[in-house]
Amino acid sequence: MGFEACALALEKTSEEMGNVGCGIGATVGKLRGTARGDKSGFGFFAEKRGELFVAAAVCVNALGDIFSFDGKKIAGLHSADRKKFEDSADALCENLSPRDMFTGNTTIGAVITNAKFSKAELSKIASMTRSAYSRCICPVATMADGDTIYAASTGGVSADINAVGTLATKIMEKAIENAIYSSKISDEEFLQNAH
């Protein structure tokens, strides 16, 4: 099935984001239950600088709140009446006793570049790109999250690993924002489907 999915992807590309594919069931801000959170989804963003191409794709399905690159909360935990946001980090720290939490949270991202890097270098780029998660998701990487980022190289363009990792981080931040903005639905629609 994986081979067939790759073959289909090569035949026909799509620019759809939001509530498609892995983004259909994605939600964020679920610390007090899904009904207090927000809809999220799948997003991507890409940039070309000279011969260098860097893209990021991400399915944002996080326990925490989501912030734009400028620090504005754009999705997450709501008050019971859904009239304002609550802070998921504060809510998490209200109870410091060990507890089991809902573990159906996984933000999965990928960075793709045409720069030539080894497997070890791509691992470093993925590690650098994880900074985007820290900037845009709070809390992040909890025991209830299965967050990960992969990196792949598809070409032979010569580029500095530090520059590509830094650029990939910025691009991933924009992909996370796109996952939120492209999947917005009304509170009524969200509550009808929340469980």
Short mmCIF file of C-alpha atoms in Angstrom, two decimals:
data_model
loop_
_atom_site.label_atom_id
_atom_site.label_comp_id
_atom_site.label_asym_id
_atom_site.label_seq_id
_atom_site.Cartn_x
_atom_site.Cartn_y
_atom_site.Cartn_z
CA MET A 1 0.00 0.00 0.00
CA GLY A 2 2.93 2.33 0.72
CA PHE A 3 4.33 1.76 -2.76
CA GLU A 4 0.90 2.40 -4.31
CA ALA A 5 0.52 5.62 -2.29
CA CYS A 6 3.90 6.86 -3.57
CA ALA A 7 3.00 5.95 -7.16
CA LEU A 8 -0.29 7.84 -6.89
CA ALA A 9 1.49 10.85 -5.40
CA LEU A 10 3.79 10.97 -8.41
CA GLU A 11 0.84 10.77 -10.82
CA LYS A 12 -1.17 13.57 -9.29
CA THR A 13 -0.13 16.22 -6.79
CA SER A 14 -2.47 18.23 -4.61
CA GLU A 15 -2.24 21.62 -2.97
CA GLU A 16 -5.00 20.80 -0.49
CA MET A 17 -4.39 21.54 3.17
CA GLY A 18 -6.46 21.44 6.31
CA ASN A 19 -9.07 18.72 6.69
CA VAL A 20 -7.55 16.29 4.20
CA GLY A 21 -5.63 13.04 4.61
CA CYS A 22 -3.94 12.85 8.00
CA GLY A 23 -5.51 16.21 8.89
CA ILE A 24 -9.09 14.93 8.89
CA GLY A 25 -9.07 13.88 12.54
CA ALA A 26 -6.41 16.28 13.83
CA THR A 27 -7.19 18.45 16.86
CA VAL A 28 -5.21 20.56 19.33
CA GLY A 29 -5.62 21.92 22.88
CA LYS A 30 -7.11 18.69 24.28
CA LEU A 31 -5.86 18.82 27.87
CA ARG A 32 -9.42 19.15 29.21
CA GLY A 33 -10.94 16.94 26.51
CA THR A 34 -11.45 17.24 22.78
CA ALA A 35 -14.60 19.39 23.14
CA ARG A 36 -12.50 22.16 24.76
CA GLY A 37 -9.91 22.09 21.95
CA ASP A 38 -9.78 23.23 18.34
CA LYS A 39 -9.76 21.63 14.90
CA SER A 40 -6.39 21.36 13.25
CA GLY A 41 -5.16 19.58 10.16
CA PHE A 42 -2.46 19.14 7.55
CA GLY A 43 -0.30 22.02 6.32
CA PHE A 44 2.72 22.62 4.15
CA PHE A 45 4.95 25.44 3.02
CA ALA A 46 7.96 25.67 0.70
CA GLU A 47 10.60 28.16 -0.35
CA LYS A 48 13.12 28.29 -3.16
CA ARG A 49 16.31 30.29 -2.77
CA GLY A 50 18.40 30.18 -5.89
CA GLU A 51 18.80 26.49 -6.73
CA LEU A 52 17.94 25.43 -3.17
CA PHE A 53 14.43 24.13 -2.47
CA VAL A 54 13.17 23.41 1.07
CA ALA A 55 9.64 22.26 1.91
CA ALA A 56 7.88 21.22 5.10
CA ALA A 57 4.69 19.21 5.55
CA VAL A 58 3.04 18.60 8.92
CA CYS A 59 -0.01 17.05 10.49
CA VAL A 60 -0.67 19.04 13.67
CA ASN A 61 -2.41 16.81 16.21
CA ALA A 62 -1.12 18.14 19.54
CA LEU A 63 -2.11 18.10 23.19
CA GLY A 64 -0.97 21.72 23.48
CA ASP A 65 -1.90 25.13 22.16
CA ILE A 66 -0.72 26.48 18.79
CA PHE A 67 1.00 29.83 18.29
CA SER A 68 1.90 31.78 15.16
CA PHE A 69 5.52 32.73 14.47
CA ASP A 70 4.89 36.09 16.17
CA GLY A 71 3.63 34.50 19.41
CA LYS A 72 -0.13 34.93 18.91
CA LYS A 73 -2.26 31.97 20.03
CA ILE A 74 -4.20 30.75 16.99
CA ALA A 75 -5.71 27.50 18.32
CA GLY A 76 -5.90 25.46 21.49
CA LEU A 77 -7.63 25.01 24.81
CA HIS A 78 -10.84 27.00 25.29
CA SER A 79 -12.77 27.98 28.38
CA ALA A 80 -15.86 25.88 29.11
CA ASP A 81 -18.09 28.44 27.34
CA ARG A 82 -15.58 28.69 24.43
CA LYS A 83 -15.53 32.49 24.71
CA LYS A 84 -11.79 32.73 25.37
CA PHE A 85 -8.61 30.70 25.29
CA GLU A 86 -7.14 29.07 28.37
CA ASP A 87 -3.44 28.30 28.69
CA SER A 88 -2.70 24.58 28.28
CA ALA A 89 0.69 24.88 30.01
CA ASP A 90 -0.94 26.49 33.07
CA ALA A 91 -3.71 23.90 33.03
CA LEU A 92 -1.15 21.08 32.87
CA CYS A 93 0.71 22.47 35.89
CA GLU A 94 -2.43 22.87 38.05
CA ASN A 95 -2.03 19.25 39.13
CA LEU A 96 1.56 18.12 39.69
CA SER A 97 0.65 14.58 40.74
CA PRO A 98 1.55 11.80 38.27
CA ARG A 99 -1.39 10.97 36.01
CA ASP A 100 -2.39 9.22 32.85
CA MET A 101 -3.25 11.53 29.96
CA PHE A 102 -4.92 11.02 26.61
CA THR A 103 -2.13 9.81 24.33
CA GLY A 104 -3.79 10.21 20.93
CA ASN A 105 -1.60 13.17 20.07
CA THR A 106 1.07 13.09 17.40
CA THR A 107 2.43 15.99 15.39
CA ILE A 108 4.24 14.42 12.45
CA GLY A 109 6.33 16.55 10.13
CA ALA A 110 8.69 16.14 7.20
CA VAL A 111 11.32 18.39 5.67
CA ILE A 112 12.25 17.79 2.05
CA THR A 113 15.15 19.50 0.31
CA ASN A 114 17.06 19.17 -2.93
CA ALA A 115 20.32 19.84 -1.08
CA LYS A 116 22.77 16.96 -0.90
CA PHE A 117 23.12 15.65 2.66
CA SER A 118 24.05 12.35 4.29
CA LYS A 119 21.65 10.43 6.52
CA ALA A 120 23.41 11.83 9.61
CA GLU A 121 23.19 15.39 8.27
CA LEU A 122 19.49 14.96 7.51
CA SER A 123 19.00 13.74 11.09
CA LYS A 124 20.63 16.98 12.28
CA ILE A 125 18.35 19.06 10.03
CA ALA A 126 15.31 17.25 11.45
CA SER A 127 16.61 17.94 14.95
CA MET A 128 17.08 21.64 14.17
CA THR A 129 13.60 21.82 12.63
CA ARG A 130 12.12 20.55 15.90
CA SER A 131 12.66 24.10 17.17
CA ALA A 132 9.58 25.04 15.14
CA TYR A 133 7.51 22.72 17.32
CA SER A 134 8.87 24.42 20.44
CA ARG A 135 8.04 27.86 19.07
CA CYS A 136 4.56 27.00 17.82
CA ILE A 137 3.23 24.30 20.21
CA CYS A 138 2.99 24.62 24.00
CA PRO A 139 3.26 22.33 25.84
CA VAL A 140 5.13 20.14 23.37
CA ALA A 141 6.86 16.75 23.51
CA THR A 142 4.95 15.59 26.59
CA MET A 143 4.55 11.91 27.41
CA ALA A 144 1.10 12.26 25.79
CA ASP A 145 2.60 13.43 22.47
CA GLY A 146 4.29 11.31 19.82
CA ASP A 147 5.93 14.22 18.00
CA THR A 148 8.45 13.53 15.28
CA ILE A 149 10.10 15.12 12.24
CA TYR A 150 11.72 13.38 9.29
CA ALA A 151 14.08 14.89 6.72
CA ALA A 152 14.77 13.75 3.18
CA SER A 153 17.06 14.88 0.38
CA THR A 154 16.05 14.53 -3.24
CA GLY A 155 18.92 16.17 -5.08
CA GLY A 156 22.52 17.21 -5.28
CA VAL A 157 22.50 20.98 -4.64
CA SER A 158 25.40 22.06 -2.41
CA ALA A 159 24.21 23.95 0.68
CA ASP A 160 25.30 24.68 4.24
CA ILE A 161 23.65 22.37 6.78
CA ASN A 162 23.20 25.18 9.32
CA ALA A 163 21.50 27.44 6.80
CA VAL A 164 19.19 24.68 5.56
CA GLY A 165 18.29 23.62 9.12
CA THR A 166 17.52 27.22 10.08
CA LEU A 167 15.48 27.78 6.92
CA ALA A 168 13.63 24.48 7.47
CA THR A 169 12.66 25.65 10.95
CA LYS A 170 11.09 28.85 9.60
CA ILE A 171 9.33 26.92 6.84
CA MET A 172 7.96 24.37 9.36
CA GLU A 173 6.54 27.22 11.46
CA LYS A 174 4.63 28.45 8.41
CA ALA A 175 3.45 24.91 7.63
CA ILE A 176 2.09 24.62 11.20
CA GLU A 177 0.22 27.91 10.80
CA ASN A 178 -1.18 26.71 7.47
CA ALA A 179 -2.41 23.51 9.14
CA ILE A 180 -4.45 25.64 11.54
CA TYR A 181 -5.68 28.38 9.21
CA SER A 182 -6.70 25.97 6.46
CA SER A 183 -8.72 23.72 8.77
CA LYS A 184 -10.85 26.25 10.65
CA ILE A 185 -14.47 25.30 11.17
CA SER A 186 -17.16 26.89 13.32
CA ASP A 187 -17.42 26.04 17.02
CA GLU A 188 -20.82 24.47 16.30
CA GLU A 189 -19.37 22.13 13.67
CA PHE A 190 -16.44 21.26 15.93
CA LEU A 191 -18.64 20.45 18.94
CA GLN A 192 -20.90 18.25 16.81
CA ASN A 193 -17.92 16.04 15.98
CA ALA A 194 -15.97 16.26 19.28
CA HIS A 195 -16.05 13.23 21.54
#
